mmCIF file of C-alpha atoms in Angstrom:
data_model
loop_
_atom_site.group_PDB
_atom_site.id
_atom_site.type_symbol
_atom_site.label_atom_id
_atom_site.label_comp_id
_atom_site.label_asym_id
_atom_site.label_seq_id
_atom_site.Cartn_x
_atom_site.Cartn_y
_atom_site.Cartn_z
ATOM 1 C CA MET C 8 142.562 83.031 148.653
ATOM 2 C CA THR C 9 143.982 80.731 145.980
ATOM 3 C CA VAL C 10 143.358 81.707 142.375
ATOM 4 C CA LEU C 11 143.219 78.786 139.961
ATOM 5 C CA GLU C 12 144.517 79.024 136.438
ATOM 6 C CA TRP C 13 141.496 78.617 134.218
ATOM 7 C CA PRO C 14 141.765 77.173 130.724
ATOM 8 C CA SER C 15 140.557 79.815 128.299
ATOM 9 C CA GLN C 16 137.013 79.049 127.144
ATOM 10 C CA SER C 17 137.204 75.470 128.403
ATOM 11 C CA PRO C 18 134.409 73.411 126.805
ATOM 12 C CA ASP C 19 134.741 70.964 129.703
ATOM 13 C CA LEU C 20 133.569 73.633 132.124
ATOM 14 C CA ASN C 21 131.125 75.536 129.950
ATOM 15 C CA SER C 22 127.712 73.871 130.159
ATOM 16 C CA ILE C 23 126.378 75.690 127.096
ATOM 17 C CA GLU C 24 128.926 73.821 124.956
ATOM 18 C CA HIS C 25 127.225 70.556 125.916
ATOM 19 C CA LEU C 26 123.823 72.005 125.001
ATOM 20 C CA TRP C 27 125.155 73.256 121.642
ATOM 21 C CA ARG C 28 126.404 69.723 120.925
ATOM 22 C CA ASP C 29 122.968 68.300 121.815
ATOM 23 C CA LEU C 30 121.291 70.839 119.529
ATOM 24 C CA LYS C 31 123.727 70.202 116.677
ATOM 25 C CA MET C 32 123.105 66.453 116.823
ATOM 26 C CA SER C 33 119.311 66.876 116.923
ATOM 27 C CA VAL C 34 119.273 69.322 114.017
ATOM 28 C CA HIS C 35 121.643 67.181 111.957
ATOM 29 C CA GLN C 36 119.291 64.186 112.274
ATOM 30 C CA ARG C 37 116.454 66.206 110.750
ATOM 31 C CA LEU C 38 118.487 67.201 107.672
ATOM 32 C CA PRO C 39 117.311 70.785 107.011
ATOM 33 C CA SER C 40 117.419 71.618 103.310
ATOM 34 C CA ASN C 41 117.557 75.423 103.440
ATOM 35 C CA LEU C 42 118.238 78.304 105.806
ATOM 36 C CA THR C 43 114.586 78.885 106.690
ATOM 37 C CA GLU C 44 114.124 75.247 107.576
ATOM 38 C CA LEU C 45 117.368 75.240 109.544
ATOM 39 C CA GLU C 46 116.181 78.167 111.648
ATOM 40 C CA ARG C 47 112.792 76.566 112.296
ATOM 41 C CA ILE C 48 114.317 73.211 113.228
ATOM 42 C CA CYS C 49 116.887 74.847 115.520
ATOM 43 C CA LYS C 50 114.129 76.648 117.403
ATOM 44 C CA GLU C 51 112.035 73.480 117.668
ATOM 45 C CA GLU C 52 114.920 71.342 118.866
ATOM 46 C CA TRP C 53 116.074 73.986 121.354
ATOM 47 C CA GLN C 54 112.574 73.977 122.870
ATOM 48 C CA ARG C 55 112.722 70.185 123.140
ATOM 49 C CA ILE C 56 115.824 70.169 125.338
ATOM 50 C CA PRO C 57 114.432 69.093 128.701
ATOM 51 C CA LYS C 58 114.924 71.251 131.760
ATOM 52 C CA SER C 59 116.373 68.156 133.419
ATOM 53 C CA ARG C 60 119.268 68.214 130.902
ATOM 54 C CA CYS C 61 120.218 71.708 132.080
ATOM 55 C CA GLU C 62 119.844 70.695 135.719
ATOM 56 C CA LYS C 63 122.088 67.674 135.140
ATOM 57 C CA LEU C 64 124.782 69.839 133.556
ATOM 58 C CA VAL C 65 124.694 72.284 136.456
ATOM 59 C CA ALA C 66 124.830 69.433 138.979
ATOM 60 C CA SER C 67 127.797 67.860 137.159
ATOM 61 C CA PHE C 68 129.906 71.013 137.325
ATOM 62 C CA PRO C 69 131.871 70.042 140.472
ATOM 63 C CA LYS C 70 132.776 66.682 138.914
ATOM 64 C CA ARG C 71 133.812 68.335 135.638
ATOM 65 C CA LEU C 72 135.846 70.939 137.537
ATOM 66 C CA MET C 73 137.706 68.233 139.452
ATOM 67 C CA ALA C 74 138.399 66.368 136.188
ATOM 68 C CA VAL C 75 139.928 69.511 134.664
ATOM 69 C CA LEU C 76 142.008 70.109 137.786
ATOM 70 C CA ASP C 77 143.178 66.482 137.784
ATOM 71 C CA GLN C 78 144.298 66.957 134.163
ATOM 72 C CA ASN C 79 146.059 70.262 134.990
ATOM 73 C CA GLY C 80 143.727 72.077 132.585
ATOM 74 C CA ALA C 81 144.082 69.598 129.735
ATOM 75 C CA SER C 82 141.140 67.931 127.993
ATOM 76 C CA THR C 83 138.949 65.511 129.904
ATOM 77 C CA LYS C 84 136.436 62.842 128.916
ATOM 78 C CA TYR C 85 133.710 65.491 129.147
#
């Protein structure tokens, strides 16, 4: 069995990082003015992320993995 070197906490391979970016962009567009509003908006926007977005990220994993391997663990376009 071949063990691959894995970049520590690689955002290219961690699907949740892509979802956090989506959430950050959505929340930023709504311009919360205080902590209570920020929390409410975060919850609303998280609920609005379509299931298909998660499915797409899971399906794209092999392609993202190959991109990381092609770059020898360095950053990719993802």
